[in-house]
Short mmCIF file of C-alpha atoms and ligand atoms in Angstrom, two decimals:
data_model
loop_
_atom_site.label_atom_id
_atom_site.label_comp_id
_atom_site.label_asym_id
_atom_site.label_seq_id
_atom_site.Cartn_x
_atom_site.Cartn_y
_atom_site.Cartn_z
CA MET F 89 0.00 0.00 0.00
CA THR F 90 1.13 3.55 -0.61
CA LEU F 91 1.38 5.96 2.31
CA SER F 92 -1.69 7.81 1.02
CA ASN F 93 -3.66 4.57 0.96
CA LEU F 94 -2.59 3.78 4.52
CA LEU F 95 -3.64 7.23 5.75
CA GLU F 96 -6.94 6.93 3.93
CA LYS F 97 -7.54 3.50 5.47
CA ALA F 98 -6.77 4.72 9.00
CA ALA F 99 -8.78 7.93 8.61
CA GLY F 100 -11.74 5.76 7.63
CA GLY F 101 -11.41 3.65 10.78
CA GLY F 102 -9.42 0.78 9.23
CA ARG F 103 -6.89 -0.90 11.48
CA LEU F 104 -3.17 -0.34 10.88
CA THR F 105 -0.82 -3.25 11.50
CA LEU F 106 2.25 -2.67 13.66
CA GLU F 107 4.44 -2.40 10.57
CA GLU F 108 1.99 0.01 8.91
CA GLY F 109 1.85 2.10 12.08
CA VAL F 110 5.64 2.38 12.15
CA ARG F 111 5.71 3.32 8.47
CA VAL F 112 3.03 5.97 8.79
CA TYR F 113 4.71 7.40 11.88
CA LYS F 114 8.16 7.57 10.32
CA GLU F 115 7.34 8.49 6.75
CA ALA F 116 4.03 10.34 6.39
CA PRO F 117 4.34 14.10 5.85
CA LEU F 118 3.24 15.82 9.07
CA HIS F 119 0.31 17.77 7.66
CA GLU F 120 -1.09 14.74 5.82
CA LEU F 121 -0.75 12.70 9.01
CA GLY F 122 -2.55 15.45 10.95
CA ALA F 123 -5.30 15.77 8.34
CA ALA F 124 -5.99 12.03 8.50
CA ALA F 125 -6.08 12.10 12.32
CA HIS F 126 -8.38 15.12 12.32
CA ALA F 127 -10.69 13.46 9.80
CA ARG F 128 -10.87 10.42 12.06
CA ARG F 129 -11.65 12.61 15.08
CA MET F 130 -14.39 14.46 13.19
CA THR F 131 -15.94 11.13 12.14
CA LEU F 132 -15.91 9.91 15.74
CA TYR F 133 -17.25 13.25 17.07
CA PRO F 134 -18.89 15.23 14.27
CA THR F 135 -19.22 18.29 16.48
CA SER F 136 -17.14 21.29 17.40
CA ASP F 137 -17.25 20.38 21.09
CA VAL F 138 -13.89 20.03 22.83
CA THR F 139 -14.19 18.75 26.37
CA TYR F 140 -12.18 19.39 29.50
CA VAL F 141 -12.51 18.47 33.16
CA ILE F 142 -12.03 20.78 36.14
CA ASP F 143 -9.58 18.91 38.28
CA THR F 144 -6.53 19.14 40.42
CA THR F 145 -3.56 16.91 41.07
CA ILE F 146 -2.47 16.56 44.67
CA ASN F 147 1.01 15.05 44.99
CA TYR F 148 0.57 13.84 48.57
CA THR F 149 4.08 12.37 49.01
CA ASN F 150 7.37 12.60 47.15
CA VAL F 151 8.92 9.66 49.01
CA CYS F 152 9.43 6.80 46.59
CA ASN F 153 11.35 3.54 46.55
CA VAL F 154 11.24 3.10 42.76
CA HIS F 155 13.86 5.72 41.77
CA CYS F 156 13.08 6.25 38.07
CA SER F 157 15.91 8.07 36.31
CA PHE F 158 13.53 10.35 34.39
CA CYS F 159 11.90 11.65 37.59
CA ALA F 160 12.89 14.89 39.31
CA PHE F 161 10.04 14.70 41.81
CA PHE F 162 10.85 11.79 44.10
CA ARG F 163 13.09 11.64 47.16
CA PRO F 164 14.34 8.32 48.57
CA GLU F 165 13.22 7.20 52.03
CA LYS F 166 14.81 9.16 54.92
CA HIS F 167 15.89 12.00 52.58
CA GLY F 168 15.69 15.42 54.22
CA GLU F 169 13.49 16.81 51.45
CA GLY F 170 10.97 13.96 51.58
CA TYR F 171 7.43 14.94 52.55
CA THR F 172 4.07 13.30 53.14
CA MET F 173 1.00 15.49 53.52
CA SER F 174 -1.35 14.95 56.42
CA HIS F 175 -4.95 14.02 55.63
CA ASP F 176 -5.93 17.52 56.73
CA ASP F 177 -3.49 19.01 54.20
CA VAL F 178 -4.93 16.89 51.39
CA LEU F 179 -8.50 17.69 52.45
CA ALA F 180 -7.72 21.42 52.50
CA ARG F 181 -6.51 21.17 48.90
CA VAL F 182 -9.57 19.18 47.87
CA ALA F 183 -11.81 21.80 49.53
CA TRP F 184 -10.04 24.60 47.68
CA ALA F 185 -10.31 22.75 44.35
CA ALA F 186 -14.00 22.02 44.97
CA GLU F 187 -14.56 25.74 45.53
CA GLN F 188 -13.04 26.34 42.07
CA GLY F 189 -15.58 23.89 40.65
CA ALA F 190 -13.40 20.76 40.48
CA THR F 191 -15.33 17.54 39.91
CA GLN F 192 -12.25 15.32 39.86
CA ILE F 193 -9.17 15.01 42.02
CA MET F 194 -6.06 13.09 41.20
CA ILE F 195 -4.24 12.12 44.39
CA GLN F 196 -0.95 10.79 43.18
CA GLY F 197 2.57 10.50 44.52
CA GLY F 198 5.61 8.32 45.02
CA VAL F 199 5.55 4.69 46.07
CA ASN F 200 6.02 5.31 49.78
CA PRO F 201 6.33 2.04 51.75
CA GLU F 202 5.53 3.83 55.01
CA LEU F 203 1.91 4.32 53.92
CA ARG F 204 -0.40 1.39 54.53
CA ILE F 205 -3.70 0.72 52.84
CA GLU F 206 -5.65 2.01 55.87
CA TRP F 207 -4.06 5.44 55.33
CA PHE F 208 -5.62 5.60 51.87
CA GLU F 209 -8.93 4.14 52.99
CA ARG F 210 -9.33 6.75 55.71
CA LEU F 211 -8.33 9.53 53.32
CA PHE F 212 -10.72 8.47 50.56
CA ARG F 213 -13.58 8.02 53.03
CA ARG F 214 -13.07 11.56 54.30
CA VAL F 215 -12.92 12.98 50.77
CA ARG F 216 -16.10 11.13 49.86
CA ALA F 217 -17.92 12.27 53.01
CA GLU F 218 -16.83 15.92 52.83
CA HIS F 219 -16.95 16.34 49.03
CA PRO F 220 -19.50 13.92 47.60
CA ASN F 221 -19.53 15.76 44.26
CA VAL F 222 -15.82 15.22 43.64
CA ASP F 223 -14.73 11.98 41.97
CA ILE F 224 -11.56 10.34 43.24
CA HIS F 225 -9.58 9.52 40.08
CA SER F 226 -6.35 8.59 41.80
CA LEU F 227 -3.26 6.42 42.32
CA SER F 228 -1.07 5.13 39.55
CA VAL F 229 -0.58 1.44 38.85
CA SER F 230 2.82 1.74 40.59
CA GLU F 231 1.17 2.96 43.78
CA ILE F 232 -1.44 0.18 43.66
CA ASN F 233 1.30 -2.36 43.12
CA GLY F 234 3.41 -0.83 45.91
CA LEU F 235 0.48 -1.18 48.30
CA ALA F 236 -0.02 -4.79 47.21
CA ASN F 237 3.64 -5.50 48.05
CA VAL F 238 3.52 -3.76 51.44
CA GLU F 239 0.29 -5.48 52.44
CA GLY F 240 1.06 -8.90 50.93
CA MET F 241 -2.19 -8.66 48.98
CA SER F 242 -3.02 -9.04 45.29
CA PRO F 243 -3.49 -5.80 43.31
CA ARG F 244 -7.11 -6.90 42.79
CA ASP F 245 -7.75 -7.04 46.55
CA VAL F 246 -6.10 -3.63 46.99
CA LEU F 247 -8.39 -2.23 44.28
CA LEU F 248 -11.45 -3.81 45.90
CA ARG F 249 -10.60 -2.28 49.29
CA LEU F 250 -9.92 1.15 47.81
CA ARG F 251 -13.01 1.05 45.60
CA GLU F 252 -15.05 0.35 48.72
CA ALA F 253 -13.46 3.43 50.33
CA GLY F 254 -14.35 5.67 47.39
CA LEU F 255 -11.74 5.28 44.63
CA LYS F 256 -13.70 5.59 41.39
CA SER F 257 -11.16 5.34 38.59
CA LEU F 258 -7.43 5.16 37.86
CA PRO F 259 -5.26 7.57 35.88
CA GLY F 260 -3.01 5.90 33.32
CA ALA F 261 0.19 7.17 34.91
CA GLY F 262 3.39 5.17 35.16
CA ALA F 263 3.12 3.54 31.76
CA GLU F 264 5.95 5.54 30.15
CA ILE F 265 6.84 3.11 27.34
CA LEU F 266 5.59 -0.43 27.99
CA VAL F 267 8.56 -2.13 26.39
CA GLU F 268 10.92 -4.17 28.57
CA ARG F 269 14.16 -2.76 27.07
CA VAL F 270 13.12 0.83 27.77
CA ARG F 271 11.88 0.14 31.28
CA LYS F 272 15.11 -1.63 32.22
CA ARG F 273 16.99 1.53 31.26
CA ILE F 274 14.81 4.24 32.78
CA SER F 275 12.83 2.56 35.56
CA ALA F 276 14.34 -0.82 36.36
CA ARG F 277 12.61 -1.09 39.75
CA LYS F 278 9.20 -0.19 38.40
CA ILE F 279 6.32 -2.53 37.72
CA LYS F 280 6.97 -4.56 34.51
CA PRO F 281 4.97 -3.93 31.32
CA ASP F 282 2.84 -7.09 31.72
CA GLU F 283 2.18 -6.27 35.37
CA TRP F 284 1.13 -2.70 34.48
CA LEU F 285 -1.32 -4.10 31.95
CA GLY F 286 -2.47 -6.72 34.48
CA VAL F 287 -3.36 -4.13 37.15
CA MET F 288 -5.20 -2.03 34.56
CA ARG F 289 -7.09 -5.11 33.39
CA GLU F 290 -8.14 -5.91 36.98
CA ALA F 291 -9.32 -2.33 37.56
CA GLN F 292 -11.29 -2.26 34.32
CA LEU F 293 -12.88 -5.66 35.00
CA LEU F 294 -13.95 -4.31 38.39
CA GLY F 295 -15.79 -1.55 36.55
CA MET F 296 -13.28 1.22 37.22
CA PRO F 297 -12.60 3.19 34.06
CA THR F 298 -9.00 4.20 33.45
CA THR F 299 -7.01 6.36 31.12
CA ALA F 300 -3.77 5.34 29.40
CA THR F 301 -0.66 7.42 28.92
CA MET F 302 2.62 7.37 27.04
CA MET F 303 5.64 9.35 28.16
CA PHE F 304 7.79 9.57 25.04
CA GLY F 305 11.09 11.24 24.25
CA SER F 306 13.43 9.59 26.77
CA ILE F 307 15.47 6.77 25.24
CA GLU F 308 12.91 4.79 23.23
CA THR F 309 13.02 4.27 19.46
CA GLU F 310 10.23 5.28 17.11
CA GLU F 311 9.36 1.59 16.68
CA GLU F 312 9.02 1.22 20.46
CA ARG F 313 6.53 4.08 20.56
CA ILE F 314 4.28 2.17 18.16
CA GLU F 315 4.83 -1.04 20.15
CA HIS F 316 3.51 0.86 23.17
CA LEU F 317 0.40 1.87 21.22
CA ASP F 318 0.01 -1.73 20.15
CA VAL F 319 -0.05 -3.18 23.69
CA MET F 320 -2.60 -0.55 24.70
CA ARG F 321 -4.77 -1.37 21.69
CA ARG F 322 -4.64 -5.09 22.49
CA LEU F 323 -5.78 -4.58 26.10
CA GLN F 324 -8.53 -2.24 24.93
CA ASP F 325 -9.77 -4.91 22.48
CA GLU F 326 -10.13 -7.20 25.47
CA THR F 327 -11.67 -4.87 28.08
CA HIS F 328 -12.88 -1.62 26.45
CA GLY F 329 -12.03 -0.06 29.80
CA PHE F 330 -9.82 2.83 28.67
CA THR F 331 -11.60 6.16 28.26
CA ALA F 332 -8.75 8.15 26.73
CA PHE F 333 -5.16 8.04 25.58
CA ILE F 334 -2.83 10.79 26.75
CA PRO F 335 0.63 11.06 25.18
CA TRP F 336 2.97 13.55 26.85
CA TYR F 337 6.63 14.18 26.41
CA TYR F 338 9.49 13.80 28.83
CA VAL F 339 10.85 17.00 30.39
CA PRO F 340 14.60 16.41 30.89
CA TYR F 341 15.91 19.51 32.60
CA LYS F 342 16.23 18.52 36.26
CA THR F 343 16.23 14.73 36.06
CA PRO F 344 19.15 12.29 36.53
CA LEU F 345 18.54 10.89 33.02
CA ARG F 346 18.75 14.30 31.29
CA GLY F 347 18.56 14.21 27.48
CA LYS F 348 16.79 16.50 24.99
CA GLU F 349 13.25 17.83 25.03
CA SER F 350 10.99 16.66 22.19
CA THR F 351 10.03 19.19 19.58
CA GLY F 352 6.55 20.51 18.91
CA LEU F 353 6.44 18.72 15.56
CA GLU F 354 7.34 15.43 17.22
CA TYR F 355 4.52 15.96 19.71
CA LEU F 356 1.98 16.56 16.94
CA ARG F 357 3.23 13.52 15.02
CA VAL F 358 2.78 11.31 18.10
CA LEU F 359 -0.73 12.65 18.67
CA ALA F 360 -1.79 12.04 15.09
CA VAL F 361 -0.41 8.52 14.88
CA SER F 362 -2.01 7.72 18.25
CA ARG F 363 -5.45 8.80 16.96
CA LEU F 364 -5.00 6.68 13.84
CA TYR F 365 -3.48 3.60 15.47
CA LEU F 366 -5.76 3.44 18.52
CA ASP F 367 -8.93 2.80 16.55
CA ASN F 368 -10.67 1.44 19.67
CA PHE F 369 -9.92 4.33 22.05
CA PRO F 370 -12.82 6.75 22.46
CA HIS F 371 -10.84 9.91 23.23
CA LEU F 372 -7.43 11.44 22.58
CA GLN F 373 -6.34 14.05 25.07
CA ALA F 374 -4.06 17.01 24.47
CA SER F 375 -1.74 17.00 27.44
CA TRP F 376 -0.84 20.70 27.29
CA LEU F 377 1.08 20.68 30.59
CA THR F 378 4.44 19.92 28.97
CA PRO F 379 4.07 21.40 25.45
CA GLY F 380 2.11 24.45 26.61
CA LEU F 381 -1.33 25.79 25.76
CA LYS F 382 -0.51 27.08 22.29
CA LEU F 383 0.74 23.74 21.07
CA GLY F 384 -2.21 22.24 22.92
CA GLN F 385 -4.41 24.37 20.68
CA LEU F 386 -2.76 22.98 17.56
CA ALA F 387 -3.29 19.48 18.97
CA LEU F 388 -7.01 19.97 18.29
CA PHE F 389 -6.17 19.58 14.58
CA TYR F 390 -4.04 16.47 15.11
CA GLY F 391 -6.69 14.11 16.45
CA CYS F 392 -7.47 15.44 19.94
CA ASP F 393 -11.05 16.00 21.07
CA ASP F 394 -10.29 16.69 24.74
CA MET F 395 -8.08 19.21 26.54
CA GLY F 396 -7.66 17.13 29.70
CA GLY F 397 -7.86 18.85 33.04
CA THR F 398 -7.33 22.32 34.37
CA ILE F 399 -4.69 20.85 36.74
CA LEU F 400 -5.07 23.53 39.38
CA GLU F 401 -2.02 22.21 41.25
CA GLU F 402 0.72 19.84 40.07
CA ARG F 403 4.33 19.18 41.11
CA VAL F 404 5.73 16.16 39.25
CA VAL F 405 6.09 17.72 35.82
CA THR F 406 6.69 21.24 37.07
CA LEU F 407 9.65 20.05 39.16
CA ALA F 408 11.18 18.52 36.03
CA GLY F 409 11.22 21.98 34.44
CA SER F 410 7.79 22.51 32.88
CA THR F 411 6.38 25.95 33.62
CA ASN F 412 2.96 25.77 32.00
CA VAL F 413 -0.10 26.66 34.05
CA ALA F 414 -3.52 27.84 32.90
CA THR F 415 -6.74 29.24 34.22
CA ARG F 416 -10.08 27.94 33.02
CA ALA F 417 -10.58 31.15 31.04
CA GLN F 418 -7.24 30.65 29.24
CA LEU F 419 -8.08 27.03 28.49
CA GLU F 420 -11.49 27.98 27.07
CA ASN F 421 -9.96 30.84 25.11
CA ILE F 422 -7.50 28.47 23.44
CA VAL F 423 -10.33 26.10 22.47
CA SER F 424 -12.71 28.76 21.16
CA GLY F 425 -9.83 30.55 19.43
CA ALA F 426 -9.32 27.38 17.37
CA GLY F 427 -12.97 27.42 16.28
CA PHE F 428 -14.23 24.81 18.75
CA ARG F 429 -16.69 25.00 21.63
CA PRO F 430 -15.27 24.32 25.10
CA VAL F 431 -17.51 21.99 27.12
CA VAL F 432 -16.96 20.89 30.70
CA ARG F 433 -17.16 17.14 31.32
CA ASP F 434 -16.71 14.88 34.32
CA THR F 435 -14.41 11.87 34.79
CA TYR F 436 -16.81 9.63 32.84
CA TRP F 437 -17.18 12.05 29.92
CA ASN F 438 -20.68 13.11 30.95
CA LEU F 439 -21.07 16.64 29.61
CA ARG F 440 -21.71 19.31 32.25
CA PRO F 441 -22.88 22.36 30.25
CA GLU F 442 -24.29 23.93 33.43
CA MET F 443 -20.68 24.41 34.54
CA ALA F 444 -19.74 26.65 31.62
CA LEU F 445 -17.87 29.81 32.57
CA ALA F 446 -20.21 32.81 32.85
CA THR F 447 -17.94 34.78 30.53
CA ALA F 448 -17.54 32.00 27.93
S1 LIG U 89 8.02 8.41 38.38
FE1 LIG U 89 6.73 7.78 40.10
S2 LIG U 89 7.49 5.73 40.59
FE2 LIG U 89 9.11 6.71 39.38
S3 LIG U 89 10.47 7.68 40.88
FE3 LIG U 89 8.97 9.24 40.25
S4 LIG U 89 7.39 9.10 41.80
FE4 LIG U 89 8.56 7.20 41.93
#
């Protein structure tokens, strides 16, 4: 098949093989790739709506025993700069976010072996009791797995306990690139690719929707990026439990791994090929936190139908050198400036038009 035929096939919803995905990613001219991805997005959602969620990320602890080389956020156990927030601290942040209209909170941090499952159960129960309108979309697969290790429980039993306490869904964090070679180099102590997929599968089978992410631009090859898409697509074929795919690029400035920051064109290329390759994923999210709002705006023409969250507070990426923040008004301005209509959604993609900004 010619490249044009492949793009036409994918834009029409046809499935690309792994080899075809690699070829399209490496060889298709950027604007043709983007046009095909945008055509696919407009077929899936023939509307000018672009959704976003009002949320915040609360990084409750930076203590972590996993030590990923791409991470500038964590501190090892007993380090003088390690911190763990009290429940009152976390609740104060949730209260503040709820006042700003947040419907989702992402409580996420390092894998801190000092924290037992009861600590999370008590925290989630308090959040649920004090803020019943806020969904707890929290804890990465690494944190779930860390708890399973500390407690001597299966990840499924940890999920069941936390679901009972109020955990509604899981963010797709900690996937990076789900290829063994890459993980051995950048996060050797982290949960293995098959285990990451296994925890996600358990969560999804328990009825907890999850997102999926890809952190690209560290040491992986272009082929390995498509392999990552492929393992995500295979799990989605099985469970249909992923709501959205969120590619974001590695920020190297203050990390032990260092390296170079991806370019804007590389970001757009990854978005477009993700939209085309992941034919079974409902949504593609523009993660504007690392590339910035203006590139996030361009992402709306490269397959994205969602702007993610407002992220009222976040430390992991900002500590690695990203300086992008945004108000709701700025986020909506970027969307409407691109000719789309900003629409607030919740964690489950229910539209919440009553939450539109008065000035929008
Ligand atoms: S990325 Fe997550 S698991 Fe890895 S060191 Fe940082 S906090 Fe720990």
